Tab-separated table of C-alpha atoms and ligand atoms in Angstrom:
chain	number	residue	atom	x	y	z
A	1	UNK	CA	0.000	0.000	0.000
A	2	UNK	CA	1.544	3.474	-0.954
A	3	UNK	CA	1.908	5.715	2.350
A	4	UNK	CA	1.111	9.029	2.394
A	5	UNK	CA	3.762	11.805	2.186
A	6	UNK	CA	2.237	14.581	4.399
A	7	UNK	CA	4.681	17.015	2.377
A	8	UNK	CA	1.839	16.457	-0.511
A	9	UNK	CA	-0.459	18.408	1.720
A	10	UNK	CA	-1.597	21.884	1.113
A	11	UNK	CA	-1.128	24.604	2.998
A	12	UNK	CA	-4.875	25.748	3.135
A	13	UNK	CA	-5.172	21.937	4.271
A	14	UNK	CA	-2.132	22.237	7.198
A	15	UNK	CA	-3.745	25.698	8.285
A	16	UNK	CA	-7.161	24.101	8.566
A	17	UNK	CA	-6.346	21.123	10.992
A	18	UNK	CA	-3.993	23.072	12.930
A	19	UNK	CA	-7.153	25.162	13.473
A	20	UNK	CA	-9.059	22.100	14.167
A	21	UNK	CA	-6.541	20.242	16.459
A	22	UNK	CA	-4.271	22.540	18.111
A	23	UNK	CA	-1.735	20.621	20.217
A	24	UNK	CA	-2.478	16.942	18.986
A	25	UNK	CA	-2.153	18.439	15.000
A	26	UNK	CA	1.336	16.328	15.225
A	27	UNK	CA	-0.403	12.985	16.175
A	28	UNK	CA	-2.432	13.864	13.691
A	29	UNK	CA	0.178	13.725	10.997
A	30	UNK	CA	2.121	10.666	12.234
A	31	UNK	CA	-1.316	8.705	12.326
A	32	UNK	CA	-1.885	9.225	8.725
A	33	UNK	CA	1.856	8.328	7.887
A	34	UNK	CA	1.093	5.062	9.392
A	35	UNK	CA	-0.289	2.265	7.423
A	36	UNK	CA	-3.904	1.692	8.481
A	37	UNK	CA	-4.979	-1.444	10.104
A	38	UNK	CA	-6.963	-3.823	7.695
A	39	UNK	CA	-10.034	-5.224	8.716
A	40	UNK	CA	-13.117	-6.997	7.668
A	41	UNK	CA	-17.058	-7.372	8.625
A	42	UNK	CA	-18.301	-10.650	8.621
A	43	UNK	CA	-21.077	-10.917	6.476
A	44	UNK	CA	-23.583	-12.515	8.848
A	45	UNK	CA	-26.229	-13.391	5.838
A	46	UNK	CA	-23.955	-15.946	4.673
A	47	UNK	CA	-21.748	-17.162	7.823
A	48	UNK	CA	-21.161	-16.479	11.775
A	49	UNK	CA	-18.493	-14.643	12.858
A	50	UNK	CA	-17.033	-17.499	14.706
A	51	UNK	CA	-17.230	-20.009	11.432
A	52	UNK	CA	-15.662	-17.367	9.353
A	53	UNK	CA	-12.728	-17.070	12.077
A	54	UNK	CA	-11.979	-20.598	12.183
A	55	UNK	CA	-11.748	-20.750	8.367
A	56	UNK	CA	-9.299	-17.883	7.921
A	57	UNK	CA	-7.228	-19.224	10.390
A	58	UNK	CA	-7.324	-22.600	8.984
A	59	UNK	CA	-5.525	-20.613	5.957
A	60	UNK	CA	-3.238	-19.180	8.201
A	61	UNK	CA	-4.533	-15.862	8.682
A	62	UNK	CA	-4.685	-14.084	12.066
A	63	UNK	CA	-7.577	-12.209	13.196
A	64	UNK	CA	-8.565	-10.188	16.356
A	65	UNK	CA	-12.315	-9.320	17.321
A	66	UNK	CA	-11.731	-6.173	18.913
A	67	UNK	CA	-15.256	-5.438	19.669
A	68	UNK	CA	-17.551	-7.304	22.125
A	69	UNK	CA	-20.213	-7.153	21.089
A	70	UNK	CA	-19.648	-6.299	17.325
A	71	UNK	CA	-17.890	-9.817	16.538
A	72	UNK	CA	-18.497	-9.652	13.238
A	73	UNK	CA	-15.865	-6.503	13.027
A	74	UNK	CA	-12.500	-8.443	12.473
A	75	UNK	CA	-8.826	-6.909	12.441
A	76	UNK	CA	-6.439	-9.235	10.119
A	77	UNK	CA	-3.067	-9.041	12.021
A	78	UNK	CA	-0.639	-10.530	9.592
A	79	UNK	CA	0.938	-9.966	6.387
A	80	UNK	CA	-0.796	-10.619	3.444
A	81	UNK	CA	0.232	-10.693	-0.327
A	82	UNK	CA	-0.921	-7.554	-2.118
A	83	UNK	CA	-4.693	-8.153	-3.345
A	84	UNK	CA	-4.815	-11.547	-1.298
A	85	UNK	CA	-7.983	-9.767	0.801
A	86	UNK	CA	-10.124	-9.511	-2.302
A	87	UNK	CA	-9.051	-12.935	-4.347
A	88	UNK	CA	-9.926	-15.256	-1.221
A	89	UNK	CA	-12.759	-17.973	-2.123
A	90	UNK	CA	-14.266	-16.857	1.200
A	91	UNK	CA	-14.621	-12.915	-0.481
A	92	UNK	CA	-15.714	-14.130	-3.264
A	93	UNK	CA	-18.243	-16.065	-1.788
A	94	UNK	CA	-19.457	-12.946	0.109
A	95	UNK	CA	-18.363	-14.661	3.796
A	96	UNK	CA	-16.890	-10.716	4.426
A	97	UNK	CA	-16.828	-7.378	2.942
A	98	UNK	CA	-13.423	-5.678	3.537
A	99	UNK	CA	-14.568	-2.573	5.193
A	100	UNK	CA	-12.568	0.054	7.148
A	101	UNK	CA	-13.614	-0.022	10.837
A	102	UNK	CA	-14.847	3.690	10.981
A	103	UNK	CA	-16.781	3.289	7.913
A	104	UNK	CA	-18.713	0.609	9.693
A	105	UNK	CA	-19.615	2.860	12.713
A	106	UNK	CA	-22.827	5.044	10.690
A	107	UNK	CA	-24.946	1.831	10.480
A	108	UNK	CA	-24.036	0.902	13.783
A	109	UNK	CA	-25.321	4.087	15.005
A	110	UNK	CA	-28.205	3.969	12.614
A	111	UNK	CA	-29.128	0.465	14.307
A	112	UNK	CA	-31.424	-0.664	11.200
A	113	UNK	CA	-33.899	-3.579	12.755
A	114	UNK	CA	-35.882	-6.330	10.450
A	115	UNK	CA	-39.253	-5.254	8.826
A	116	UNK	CA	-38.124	-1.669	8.953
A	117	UNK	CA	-38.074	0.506	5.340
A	118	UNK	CA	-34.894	1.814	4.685
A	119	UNK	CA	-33.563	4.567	2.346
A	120	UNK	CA	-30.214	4.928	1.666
A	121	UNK	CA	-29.289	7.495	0.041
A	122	UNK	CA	-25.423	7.448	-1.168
A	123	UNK	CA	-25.197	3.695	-1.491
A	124	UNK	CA	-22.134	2.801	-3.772
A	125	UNK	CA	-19.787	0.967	-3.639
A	126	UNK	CA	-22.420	-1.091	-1.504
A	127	UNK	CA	-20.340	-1.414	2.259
A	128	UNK	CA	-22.940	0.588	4.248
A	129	UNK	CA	-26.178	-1.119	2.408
A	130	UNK	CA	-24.651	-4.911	2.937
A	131	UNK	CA	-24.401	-4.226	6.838
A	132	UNK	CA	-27.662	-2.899	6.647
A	133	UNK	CA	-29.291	-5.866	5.095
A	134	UNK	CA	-27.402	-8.503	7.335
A	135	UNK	CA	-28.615	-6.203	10.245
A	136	UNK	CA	-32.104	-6.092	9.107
A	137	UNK	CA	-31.740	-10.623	8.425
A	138	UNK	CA	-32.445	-10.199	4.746
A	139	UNK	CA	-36.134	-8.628	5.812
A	140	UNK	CA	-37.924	-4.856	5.390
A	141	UNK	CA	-37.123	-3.008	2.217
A	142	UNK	CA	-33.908	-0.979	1.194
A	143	UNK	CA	-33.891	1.270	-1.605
A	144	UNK	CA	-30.365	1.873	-2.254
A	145	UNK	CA	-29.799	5.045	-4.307
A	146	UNK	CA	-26.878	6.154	-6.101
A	147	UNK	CA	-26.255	8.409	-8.805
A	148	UNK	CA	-23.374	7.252	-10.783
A	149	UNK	CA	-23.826	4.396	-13.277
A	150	UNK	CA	-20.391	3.134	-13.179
A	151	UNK	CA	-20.403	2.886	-8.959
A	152	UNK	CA	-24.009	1.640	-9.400
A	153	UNK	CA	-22.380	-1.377	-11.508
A	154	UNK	CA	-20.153	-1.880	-8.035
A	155	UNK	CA	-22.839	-1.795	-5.849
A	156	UNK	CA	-25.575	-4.249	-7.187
A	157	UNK	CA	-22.568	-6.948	-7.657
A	158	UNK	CA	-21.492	-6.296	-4.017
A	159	UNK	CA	-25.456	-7.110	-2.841
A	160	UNK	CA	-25.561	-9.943	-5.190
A	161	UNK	CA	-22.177	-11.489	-4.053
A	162	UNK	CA	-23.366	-10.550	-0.061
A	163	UNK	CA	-26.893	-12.545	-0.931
A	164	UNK	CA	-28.656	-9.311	-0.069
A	165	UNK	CA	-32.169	-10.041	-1.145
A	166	UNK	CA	-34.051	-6.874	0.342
A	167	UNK	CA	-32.656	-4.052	-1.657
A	168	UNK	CA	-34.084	-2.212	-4.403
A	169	UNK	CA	-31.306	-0.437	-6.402
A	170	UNK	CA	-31.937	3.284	-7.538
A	171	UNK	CA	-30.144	5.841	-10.217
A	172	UNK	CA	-31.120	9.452	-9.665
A	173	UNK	CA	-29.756	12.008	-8.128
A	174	UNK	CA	-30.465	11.926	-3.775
A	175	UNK	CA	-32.011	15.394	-3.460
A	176	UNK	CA	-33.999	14.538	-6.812
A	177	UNK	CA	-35.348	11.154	-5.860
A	178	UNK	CA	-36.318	11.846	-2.339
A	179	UNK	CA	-39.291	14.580	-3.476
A	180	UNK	CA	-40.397	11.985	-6.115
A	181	UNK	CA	-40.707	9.371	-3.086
A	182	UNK	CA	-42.738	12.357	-1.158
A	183	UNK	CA	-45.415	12.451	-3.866
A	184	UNK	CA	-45.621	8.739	-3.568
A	185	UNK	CA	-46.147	9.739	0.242
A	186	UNK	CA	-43.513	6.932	2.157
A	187	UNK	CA	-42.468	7.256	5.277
A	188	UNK	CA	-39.495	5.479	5.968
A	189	UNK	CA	-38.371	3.961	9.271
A	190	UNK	CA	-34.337	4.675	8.765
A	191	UNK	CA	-32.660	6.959	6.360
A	192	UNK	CA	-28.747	6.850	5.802
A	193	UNK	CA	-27.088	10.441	4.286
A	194	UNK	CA	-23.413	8.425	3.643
A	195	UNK	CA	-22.380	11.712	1.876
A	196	UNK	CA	-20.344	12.660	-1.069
A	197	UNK	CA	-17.623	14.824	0.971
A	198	UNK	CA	-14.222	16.080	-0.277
A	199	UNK	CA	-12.592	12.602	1.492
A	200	UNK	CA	-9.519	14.459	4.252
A	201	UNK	CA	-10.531	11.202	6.456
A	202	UNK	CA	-9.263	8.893	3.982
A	203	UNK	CA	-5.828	10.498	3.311
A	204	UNK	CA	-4.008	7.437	4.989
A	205	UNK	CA	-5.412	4.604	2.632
A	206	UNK	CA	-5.733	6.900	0.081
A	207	UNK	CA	-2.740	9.135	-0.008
A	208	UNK	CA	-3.982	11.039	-3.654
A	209	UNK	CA	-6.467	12.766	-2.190
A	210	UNK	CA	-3.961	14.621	-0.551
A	211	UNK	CA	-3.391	16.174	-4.330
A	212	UNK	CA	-7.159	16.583	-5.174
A	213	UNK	CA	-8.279	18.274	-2.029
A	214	UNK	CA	-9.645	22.376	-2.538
A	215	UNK	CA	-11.457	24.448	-0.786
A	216	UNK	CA	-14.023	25.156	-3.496
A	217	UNK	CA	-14.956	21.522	-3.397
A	218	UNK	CA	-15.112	21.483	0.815
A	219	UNK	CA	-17.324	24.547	-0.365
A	220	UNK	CA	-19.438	23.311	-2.984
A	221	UNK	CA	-20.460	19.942	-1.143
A	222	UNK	CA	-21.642	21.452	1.914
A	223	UNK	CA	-24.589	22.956	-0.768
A	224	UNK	CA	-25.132	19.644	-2.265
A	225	UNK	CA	-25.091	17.554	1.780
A	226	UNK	CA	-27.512	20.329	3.105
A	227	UNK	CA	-29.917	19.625	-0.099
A	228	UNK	CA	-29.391	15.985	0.299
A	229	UNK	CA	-30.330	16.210	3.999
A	230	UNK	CA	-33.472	18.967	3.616
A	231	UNK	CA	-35.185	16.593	1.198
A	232	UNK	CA	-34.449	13.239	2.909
A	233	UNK	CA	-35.628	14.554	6.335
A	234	UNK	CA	-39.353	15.132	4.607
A	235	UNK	CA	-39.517	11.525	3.657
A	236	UNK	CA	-38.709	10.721	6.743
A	237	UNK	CA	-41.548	9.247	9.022
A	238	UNK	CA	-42.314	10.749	12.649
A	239	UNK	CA	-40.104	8.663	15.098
A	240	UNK	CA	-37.976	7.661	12.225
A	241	UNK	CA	-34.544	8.375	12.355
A	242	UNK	CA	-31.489	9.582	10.151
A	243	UNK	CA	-27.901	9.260	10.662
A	244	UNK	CA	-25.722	12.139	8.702
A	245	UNK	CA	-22.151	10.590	8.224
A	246	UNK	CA	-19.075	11.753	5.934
A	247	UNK	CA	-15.176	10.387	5.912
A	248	UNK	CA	-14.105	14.219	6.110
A	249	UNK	CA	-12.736	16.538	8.790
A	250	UNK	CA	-14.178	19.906	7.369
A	251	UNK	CA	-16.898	21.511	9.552
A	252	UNK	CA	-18.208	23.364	6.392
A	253	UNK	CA	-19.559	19.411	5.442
A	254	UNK	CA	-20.187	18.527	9.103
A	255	UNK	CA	-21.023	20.626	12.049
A	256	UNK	CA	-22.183	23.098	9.383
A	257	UNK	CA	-24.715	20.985	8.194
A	258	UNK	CA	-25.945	19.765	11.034
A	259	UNK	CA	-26.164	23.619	12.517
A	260	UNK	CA	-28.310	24.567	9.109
A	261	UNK	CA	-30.568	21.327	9.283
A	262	UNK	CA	-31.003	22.364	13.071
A	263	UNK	CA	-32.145	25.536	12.108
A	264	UNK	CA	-33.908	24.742	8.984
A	265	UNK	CA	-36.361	22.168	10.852
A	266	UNK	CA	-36.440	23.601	14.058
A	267	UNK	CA	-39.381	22.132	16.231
A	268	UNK	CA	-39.377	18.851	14.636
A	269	UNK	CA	-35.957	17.080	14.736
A	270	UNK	CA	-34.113	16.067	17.343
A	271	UNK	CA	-30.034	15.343	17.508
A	272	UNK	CA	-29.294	12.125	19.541
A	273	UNK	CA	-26.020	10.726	21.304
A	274	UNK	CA	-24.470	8.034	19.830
A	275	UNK	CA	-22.781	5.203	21.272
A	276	UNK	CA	-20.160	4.004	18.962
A	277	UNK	CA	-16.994	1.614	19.889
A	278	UNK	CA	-14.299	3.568	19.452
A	279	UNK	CA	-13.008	6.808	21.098
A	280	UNK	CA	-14.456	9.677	19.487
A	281	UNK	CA	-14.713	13.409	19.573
A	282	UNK	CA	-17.680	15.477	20.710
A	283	UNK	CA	-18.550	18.159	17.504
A	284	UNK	CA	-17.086	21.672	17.432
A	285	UNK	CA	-19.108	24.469	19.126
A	286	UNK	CA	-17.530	27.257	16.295
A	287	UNK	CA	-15.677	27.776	13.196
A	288	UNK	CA	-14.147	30.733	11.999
A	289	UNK	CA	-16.905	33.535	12.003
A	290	UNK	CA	-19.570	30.804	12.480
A	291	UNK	CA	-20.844	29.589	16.450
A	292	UNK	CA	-22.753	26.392	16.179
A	293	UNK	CA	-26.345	25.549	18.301
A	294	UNK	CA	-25.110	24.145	21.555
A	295	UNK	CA	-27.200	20.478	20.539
A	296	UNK	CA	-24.327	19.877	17.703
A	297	UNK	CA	-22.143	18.739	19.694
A	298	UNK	CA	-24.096	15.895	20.110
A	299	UNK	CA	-21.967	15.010	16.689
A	300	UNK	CA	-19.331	12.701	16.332
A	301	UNK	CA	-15.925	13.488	15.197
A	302	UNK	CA	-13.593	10.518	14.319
A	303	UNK	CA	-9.847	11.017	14.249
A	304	UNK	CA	-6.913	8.710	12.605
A	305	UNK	CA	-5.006	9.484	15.791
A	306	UNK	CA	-7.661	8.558	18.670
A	307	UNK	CA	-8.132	4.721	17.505
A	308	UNK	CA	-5.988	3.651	14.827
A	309	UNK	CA	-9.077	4.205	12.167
A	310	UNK	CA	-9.506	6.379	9.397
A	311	UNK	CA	-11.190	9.987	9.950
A	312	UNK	CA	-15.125	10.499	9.818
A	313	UNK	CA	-18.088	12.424	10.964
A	314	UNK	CA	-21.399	10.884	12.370
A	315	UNK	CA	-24.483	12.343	13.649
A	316	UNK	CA	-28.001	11.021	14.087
A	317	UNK	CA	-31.169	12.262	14.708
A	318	UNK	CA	-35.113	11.552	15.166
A	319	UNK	CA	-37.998	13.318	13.169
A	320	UNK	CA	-39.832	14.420	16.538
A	321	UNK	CA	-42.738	16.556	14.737
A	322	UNK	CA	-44.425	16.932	10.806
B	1	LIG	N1	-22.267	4.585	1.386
B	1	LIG	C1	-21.247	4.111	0.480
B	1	LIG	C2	-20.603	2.888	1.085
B	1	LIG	O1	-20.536	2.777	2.299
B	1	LIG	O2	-20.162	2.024	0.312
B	1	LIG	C3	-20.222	5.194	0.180
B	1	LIG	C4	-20.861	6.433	-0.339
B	1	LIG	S1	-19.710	7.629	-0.933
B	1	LIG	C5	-19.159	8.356	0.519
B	1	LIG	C6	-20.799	8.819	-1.586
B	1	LIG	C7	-21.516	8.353	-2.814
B	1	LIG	O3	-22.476	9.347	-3.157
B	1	LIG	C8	-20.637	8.190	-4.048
B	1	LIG	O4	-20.793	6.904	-4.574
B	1	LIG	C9	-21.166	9.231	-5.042
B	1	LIG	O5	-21.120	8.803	-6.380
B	1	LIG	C10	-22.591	9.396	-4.554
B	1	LIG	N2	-23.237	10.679	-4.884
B	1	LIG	C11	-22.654	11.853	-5.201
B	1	LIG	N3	-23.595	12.797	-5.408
B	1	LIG	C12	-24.802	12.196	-5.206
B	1	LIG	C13	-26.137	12.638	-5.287
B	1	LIG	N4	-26.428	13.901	-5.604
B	1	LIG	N5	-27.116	11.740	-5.051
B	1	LIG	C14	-26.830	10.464	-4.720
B	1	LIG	N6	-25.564	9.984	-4.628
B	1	LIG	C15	-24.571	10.843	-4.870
């Protein structure tokens, strides 16, 4: 795996999480040197944790279950030949999905049950939906939406080789298919917001983004999250809830969302506490010119540095009124 080279970083970048971290901005940087941890979720449709164990480590690999009571989260602690993770029979029999262990936190906080209808909303390449459906047994409804072909093509083989057998798989644009769903007046149980986002928590396993990253695009999402939010919250049922995640550090596409959604539906939504397995960060209460409502920091802010994961953003909350 190619390491990152935090001398690729911008400037604008450095300035920013300086901002954000102060004092730890150093951990910061040697976290993201480091070579992230690899890890798997058992996918519980097709095996049990503890069957999918003992065949690995028939192979020879060795695995740690660092999570109670998520056993299904597995850490492979040896070396492995480059690509080995994807060409084993037991991946391509959909036993696991190689996941990131922070990208597995937003279901866990959105705690989908069977029989439930469930919306989400950025779906490809498929991780989030496949924990979804082994969470919800196979049962309820997902409609999976995405709105690039090409990643769509990603995501229906990932359900198909997971034996996901609830989800209904979507093209349109998020913002776009949620007030066509309105019309057709649902009201779903669970909605998932996995953002676009301009990616800063995945510099360490993906070191180019280092070279992509502006501040035009941290800019320009925040419009296009705020839109996806607004019109997923009105297809939302009362009671129902939504969890808001992205793998980005930026406030503009995290606490600054969930300060304008605050706002925008004031009276009938509610931010809850998560409980998530891993050390994480309570949200920011200002940035630059901006203060935030006191409720987001109810938010979740993931760090590279805190628990050996990449960096994200999670925050949940319940439609309390129409
Ligand atoms: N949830 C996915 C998973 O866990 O595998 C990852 C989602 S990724 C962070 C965000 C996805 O949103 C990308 O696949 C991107 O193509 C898609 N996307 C971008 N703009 C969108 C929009 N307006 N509506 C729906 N999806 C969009």
């Amino acid at each position: 795996m190619t390491r990152l080279d935090s001398a690729n970083l911008k400037p604008l970048f450095i300035e920013r999480m300086k901002e954000l971290l102060g004092d730890d901005f150093d951990n910061y940087i040697e976290a993201i040197e480091r070579e992230p941890p690899r890890s798997i979720r058992c996918n519980t449709l097709k095996i049990s944790p503890s069957d999918l164990k003992k065949r690995l480590e028939a192979k020879g690999w060795k695995l740690s279950q660092k999570f109670k009571k998520n056993p299904e989260i597995m850490i492979i602690e040896n070396e492995l030949e480059p690509g080995e993770l994807g060409r084993s029979v037991e991946h391509v029999l959909g036993y696991y999905y190689v996941q990131e262990i922070a990208s597995m936190l937003p279901v866990i906080a959105l705690n989908p049950k069977p029989d439930e209808l469930v919306l989400d909303l950025c779906a490809a390449p498929g991780s989030k939906t496949t924990q979804i459906a082994s969470l919800m047994k196979n049962t309820g409804t997902i409609i999976a939406n995405e709105v690039s072909l090409g990643r769509i093509k990603i995501l229906a083989s990932n359900t198909e080789r997971c034996g996901v057998t609830n989800v209904v798989i979507t093209k349109q644009d998020g913002a776009a298919l949620c007030r066509k769903l309105k019309k057709l007046d649902y009201g779903f149980d669970k909605i998932l917001i996995d953002a676009p986002c301009s990616g800063e928590g995945t510099l360490r396993s993906t070191p180019k983004t280092a070279i992509m990253w502006n501040i035009n695009t941290v800019r320009k999402l925040s419009g296009v999250q705020k839109d996806l939010f607004s019109n997923a919250f009105s297809i939302l049922k009362k009671g129902g809830e939504i969890v808001y995640s992205t793998c980005t550090h930026s406030p503009e596409e995290n606490e600054g969302v969930v300060n304008s959604i605050l706002e925008e539906f004031k009276g009938q939504i509610k931010i809850e506490r998560i409980n998530i397995p891993i050390k994480s960060r309570e949200g920011i209460s200002k940035w630059k010119e901006r203060e935030y409502l006191e409720d987001v920091k109810y938010s979740c802010r993931i760090y590279p540095q805190d628990d050996e994961t990449e960096g994200f953003f999670i925050a949940k909350f319940r439609k309390v009124g129409d």
